[in-house]
PDB file of C-alpha atoms in Angstrom:
ATOM      1  CA  MET A1355      55.915  10.243  87.003  1.00 59.00           C
ATOM      2  CA  GLN A1356      52.985  12.242  85.507  1.00 84.00           C
ATOM      3  CA  THR A1357      51.118  11.879  88.923  1.00 84.00           C
ATOM      4  CA  ALA A1358      54.131  13.215  90.823  1.00 84.00           C
ATOM      5  CA  LEU A1359      54.199  16.184  88.595  1.00 86.00           C
ATOM      6  CA  LEU A1360      50.744  16.926  88.934  1.00 87.00           C
ATOM      7  CA  GLU A1361      50.828  16.643  92.618  1.00 89.00           C
ATOM      8  CA  GLU A1362      53.786  19.227  92.687  1.00 90.00           C
ATOM      9  CA  LEU A1363      51.775  21.662  90.534  1.00 92.00           C
ATOM     10  CA  LEU A1364      48.801  21.355  92.534  1.00 92.00           C
ATOM     11  CA  ALA A1365      50.854  21.975  95.899  1.00 94.00           C
ATOM     12  CA  GLU A1366      52.389  24.782  94.299  1.00 95.00           C
ATOM     13  CA  ARG A1367      49.098  26.322  93.296  1.00 96.00           C
ATOM     14  CA  ALA A1368      47.652  25.842  96.628  1.00 97.00           C
ATOM     15  CA  ILE A1369      50.535  27.471  98.235  1.00 98.00           C
ATOM     16  CA  THR A1370      50.470  30.509  96.063  1.00 98.00           C
ATOM     17  CA  ARG A1371      46.890  30.684  96.657  1.00 98.00           C
ATOM     18  CA  LEU A1372      47.493  30.659 100.483  1.00 98.00           C
ATOM     19  CA  ILE A1373      50.049  33.635 100.103  1.00 98.00           C
ATOM     20  CA  HIS A1374      47.408  35.775  98.034  1.00 98.00           C
ATOM     21  CA  GLN A1375      44.873  34.969 100.417  1.00 98.00           C
ATOM     22  CA  PHE A1376      46.952  36.402 103.174  1.00 98.00           C
ATOM     23  CA  ILE A1377      47.357  39.516 101.309  1.00 98.00           C
ATOM     24  CA  ARG A1378      43.673  39.678 100.453  1.00 98.00           C
ATOM     25  CA  LEU A1379      42.354  39.004 104.065  1.00 98.00           C
ATOM     26  CA  ASN A1380      44.890  41.378 105.366  1.00 98.00           C
ATOM     27  CA  ASP A1381      43.699  44.104 103.182  1.00 97.00           C
ATOM     28  CA  ALA A1382      40.062  43.622 103.941  1.00 97.00           C
ATOM     29  CA  GLY A1383      40.797  43.768 107.736  1.00 96.00           C
ATOM     30  CA  ASP A1384      39.448  39.887 108.090  1.00 98.00           C
ATOM     31  CA  TYR A1385      42.084  39.156 110.656  1.00 98.00           C
ATOM     32  CA  ASP A1386      40.016  36.234 112.073  1.00 98.00           C
ATOM     33  CA  ALA A1387      40.245  34.257 108.635  1.00 98.00           C
ATOM     34  CA  LEU A1388      43.904  35.696 108.208  1.00 98.00           C
ATOM     35  CA  ALA A1389      44.838  33.871 111.680  1.00 98.00           C
ATOM     36  CA  ALA A1390      43.319  30.715 110.382  1.00 98.00           C
ATOM     37  CA  LEU A1391      45.759  30.499 107.750  1.00 98.00           C
ATOM     38  CA  PHE A1392      48.437  29.562 110.469  1.00 98.00           C
ATOM     39  CA  THR A1393      48.950  26.244 112.244  1.00 98.00           C
ATOM     40  CA  PRO A1394      47.741  26.809 116.105  1.00 98.00           C
ATOM     41  CA  ASP A1395      51.455  27.203 117.060  1.00 97.00           C
ATOM     42  CA  GLY A1396      52.473  29.314 113.984  1.00 98.00           C
ATOM     43  CA  ARG A1397      55.021  32.016 113.922  1.00 98.00           C
ATOM     44  CA  PHE A1398      54.765  35.381 112.304  1.00 98.00           C
ATOM     45  CA  ALA A1399      57.367  38.136 112.032  1.00 98.00           C
ATOM     46  CA  ARG A1400      56.303  41.583 110.260  1.00 97.00           C
ATOM     47  CA  PRO A1401      58.791  42.846 107.798  1.00 96.00           C
ATOM     48  CA  THR A1402      58.952  45.970 110.000  1.00 94.00           C
ATOM     49  CA  THR A1403      59.713  44.215 113.121  1.00 96.00           C
ATOM     50  CA  PRO A1404      61.411  40.881 111.821  1.00 97.00           C
ATOM     51  CA  ASP A1405      63.145  40.184 115.195  1.00 97.00           C
ATOM     52  CA  GLN A1406      59.758  40.376 117.114  1.00 97.00           C
ATOM     53  CA  PRO A1407      57.939  37.229 116.259  1.00 98.00           C
ATOM     54  CA  ILE A1408      54.571  36.725 117.279  1.00 98.00           C
ATOM     55  CA  ILE A1409      54.106  33.078 118.318  1.00 98.00           C
ATOM     56  CA  GLY A1410      50.541  31.211 118.170  1.00 98.00           C
ATOM     57  CA  ARG A1411      47.312  31.748 116.226  1.00 98.00           C
ATOM     58  CA  ALA A1412      45.699  33.564 119.028  1.00 98.00           C
ATOM     59  CA  ALA A1413      48.577  35.943 119.571  1.00 98.00           C
ATOM     60  CA  ILE A1414      48.803  36.592 115.720  1.00 98.00           C
ATOM     61  CA  LEU A1415      44.983  37.409 115.781  1.00 98.00           C
ATOM     62  CA  ALA A1416      45.307  39.925 118.542  1.00 98.00           C
ATOM     63  CA  SER A1417      48.295  41.574 117.190  1.00 98.00           C
ATOM     64  CA  PHE A1418      46.405  42.205 113.822  1.00 97.00           C
ATOM     65  CA  LYS A1419      43.206  43.418 115.879  1.00 97.00           C
ATOM     66  CA  ALA A1420      45.427  45.727 118.020  1.00 96.00           C
ATOM     67  CA  ARG A1421      46.588  47.691 114.777  1.00 93.00           C
ATOM     68  CA  PRO A1422      44.978  51.174 114.225  1.00 89.00           C
ATOM     69  CA  PRO A1423      42.619  51.130 111.220  1.00 89.00           C
ATOM     70  CA  ARG A1424      44.351  52.277 107.851  1.00 91.00           C
ATOM     71  CA  LEU A1425      43.990  51.615 104.353  1.00 94.00           C
ATOM     72  CA  THR A1426      46.496  49.030 102.704  1.00 95.00           C
ATOM     73  CA  ARG A1427      47.173  47.274  99.448  1.00 96.00           C
ATOM     74  CA  HIS A1428      49.770  44.511  99.359  1.00 97.00           C
ATOM     75  CA  LEU A1429      51.180  43.259  96.219  1.00 97.00           C
ATOM     76  CA  ALA A1430      53.304  39.644  95.979  1.00 97.00           C
ATOM     77  CA  ALA A1431      55.665  39.025  93.257  1.00 96.00           C
ATOM     78  CA  ASN A1432      58.580  36.637  92.640  1.00 97.00           C
ATOM     79  CA  ILE A1433      56.941  33.904  94.477  1.00 98.00           C
ATOM     80  CA  GLU A1434      59.092  30.739  94.782  1.00 98.00           C
ATOM     81  CA  ILE A1435      58.135  27.512  96.145  1.00 98.00           C
ATOM     82  CA  ASP A1436      60.214  24.279  97.116  1.00 97.00           C
ATOM     83  CA  LEU A1437      58.431  21.399  98.319  1.00 96.00           C
ATOM     84  CA  LEU A1438      60.090  19.085 100.710  1.00 94.00           C
ATOM     85  CA  ALA A1439      60.693  15.541 100.257  1.00 88.00           C
ATOM     86  CA  ASP A1440      58.152  14.245 102.472  1.00 89.00           C
ATOM     87  CA  GLY A1441      55.516  16.000 100.287  1.00 87.00           C
ATOM     88  CA  GLN A1442      53.691  17.406 103.551  1.00 93.00           C
ATOM     89  CA  SER A1443      55.747  20.649 103.941  1.00 97.00           C
ATOM     90  CA  ALA A1444      57.422  23.404 101.809  1.00 98.00           C
ATOM     91  CA  GLN A1445      59.309  26.395 101.861  1.00 98.00           C
ATOM     92  CA  ALA A1446      58.402  29.518  99.870  1.00 98.00           C
ATOM     93  CA  ARG A1447      60.047  33.134  99.256  1.00 98.00           C
ATOM     94  CA  SER A1448      58.059  36.182  98.029  1.00 98.00           C
ATOM     95  CA  GLN A1449      58.783  40.005  97.549  1.00 98.00           C
ATOM     96  CA  ILE A1450      55.874  42.268  99.058  1.00 97.00           C
ATOM     97  CA  ILE A1451      55.183  45.816  98.083  1.00 97.00           C
ATOM     98  CA  LEU A1452      52.861  47.559 100.639  1.00 96.00           C
ATOM     99  CA  PHE A1453      51.275  50.799 100.011  1.00 95.00           C
ATOM    100  CA  THR A1454      49.579  52.419 103.284  1.00 94.00           C
ATOM    101  CA  SER A1455      47.512  55.333 104.016  1.00 93.00           C
ATOM    102  CA  PRO A1456      45.643  56.442 107.152  1.00 88.00           C
ATOM    103  CA  VAL A1457      42.564  57.530 105.070  1.00 84.00           C
ATOM    104  CA  ALA A1458      41.481  57.291 101.522  1.00 84.00           C
ATOM    105  CA  GLY A1459      43.213  59.936  99.482  1.00 83.00           C
ATOM    106  CA  GLY A1460      45.796  60.643 101.978  1.00 87.00           C
ATOM    107  CA  PRO A1461      49.473  60.410 101.880  1.00 90.00           C
ATOM    108  CA  VAL A1462      50.917  57.116 101.035  1.00 92.00           C
ATOM    109  CA  SER A1463      53.523  55.241 102.672  1.00 94.00           C
ATOM    110  CA  LEU A1464      55.611  52.690 100.692  1.00 95.00           C
ATOM    111  CA  LEU A1465      57.377  49.498 101.890  1.00 96.00           C
ATOM    112  CA  VAL A1466      59.233  46.917  99.874  1.00 97.00           C
ATOM    113  CA  GLY A1467      60.148  43.668 101.680  1.00 97.00           C
ATOM    114  CA  GLY A1468      59.658  40.065 101.622  1.00 98.00           C
ATOM    115  CA  PHE A1469      58.549  36.747 103.363  1.00 98.00           C
ATOM    116  CA  ASP A1470      60.260  33.486 103.823  1.00 98.00           C
ATOM    117  CA  ASP A1471      57.581  31.011 104.548  1.00 98.00           C
ATOM    118  CA  GLU A1472      57.479  27.430 106.047  1.00 98.00           C
ATOM    119  CA  LEU A1473      54.366  25.617 105.202  1.00 98.00           C
ATOM    120  CA  VAL A1474      52.683  22.444 106.167  1.00 98.00           C
ATOM    121  CA  ARG A1475      49.829  20.418 104.510  1.00 97.00           C
ATOM    122  CA  GLN A1476      47.029  19.564 107.063  1.00 94.00           C
ATOM    123  CA  GLY A1477      44.669  17.164 105.232  1.00 91.00           C
ATOM    124  CA  GLU A1478      43.733  18.873 101.969  1.00 89.00           C
ATOM    125  CA  ASP A1479      44.945  22.537 103.429  1.00 95.00           C
ATOM    126  CA  TRP A1480      48.284  24.237 103.217  1.00 98.00           C
ATOM    127  CA  LEU A1481      48.941  26.279 106.296  1.00 98.00           C
ATOM    128  CA  PHE A1482      51.821  28.794 107.461  1.00 98.00           C
ATOM    129  CA  ARG A1483      53.932  27.247 110.052  1.00 98.00           C
ATOM    130  CA  SER A1484      56.185  30.382 109.856  1.00 98.00           C
ATOM    131  CA  ARG A1485      56.122  33.673 108.035  1.00 98.00           C
ATOM    132  CA  GLN A1486      59.375  35.526 108.390  1.00 98.00           C
ATOM    133  CA  GLY A1487      59.365  39.045 106.929  1.00 98.00           C
ATOM    134  CA  SER A1488      62.279  41.410 105.974  1.00 98.00           C
ATOM    135  CA  LEU A1489      62.189  45.189 105.092  1.00 97.00           C
ATOM    136  CA  LEU A1490      64.316  46.184 102.101  1.00 96.00           C
ATOM    137  CA  MET A1491      63.167  49.844 101.457  1.00 95.00           C
ATOM    138  CA  LYS A1492      60.890  52.165 102.778  1.00 93.00           C
ATOM    139  CA  GLY A1493      59.680  55.654 101.636  1.00 92.00           C
ATOM    140  CA  SER A1494      56.392  57.742 100.806  1.00 88.00           C
ATOM    141  CA  LEU A1495      55.080  58.561  97.480  1.00 81.00           C
ATOM    142  CA  GLN A1496      54.544  62.318  96.823  1.00 69.00           C
ATOM    143  CA  ASP A1497      51.846  63.798  94.371  1.00 57.00           C
ATOM    144  CA  ALA A1498      53.218  64.929  90.982  1.00 44.00           C
ATOM    145  CA  PRO A1499      53.437  68.653  90.706  1.00 44.00           C
TER     146      PRO A1499
END
């Protein structure tokens, strides 16, 4: 029983790390490494366009590279992970806050949303099979008077 619990904890830690890697790589603009976090046939739907999934690692990479330059900082919270009985797949949910500005010191836009993820284990690594975004709120931050 101890071994099963340890395996579950290690899998949850690896998946949490994968979600954080996605955020770090996205904010850093390292889209090649970000796309590699998906299975070759992975599916990604941005929170701002949840009904327009991008399918395939190459298409995901192309979509990120096509975006205009901007400064972003993503924060992930309330990560919940459910390992499936096969031990090789999982589902995760997380809430995301995104701060965006076209330039340093410029106006800041705010988005609040989330992701529903399907993940698979490939060897020692976990990869996204699907990241389905959703948007809850959007607005801008104004400087205090």
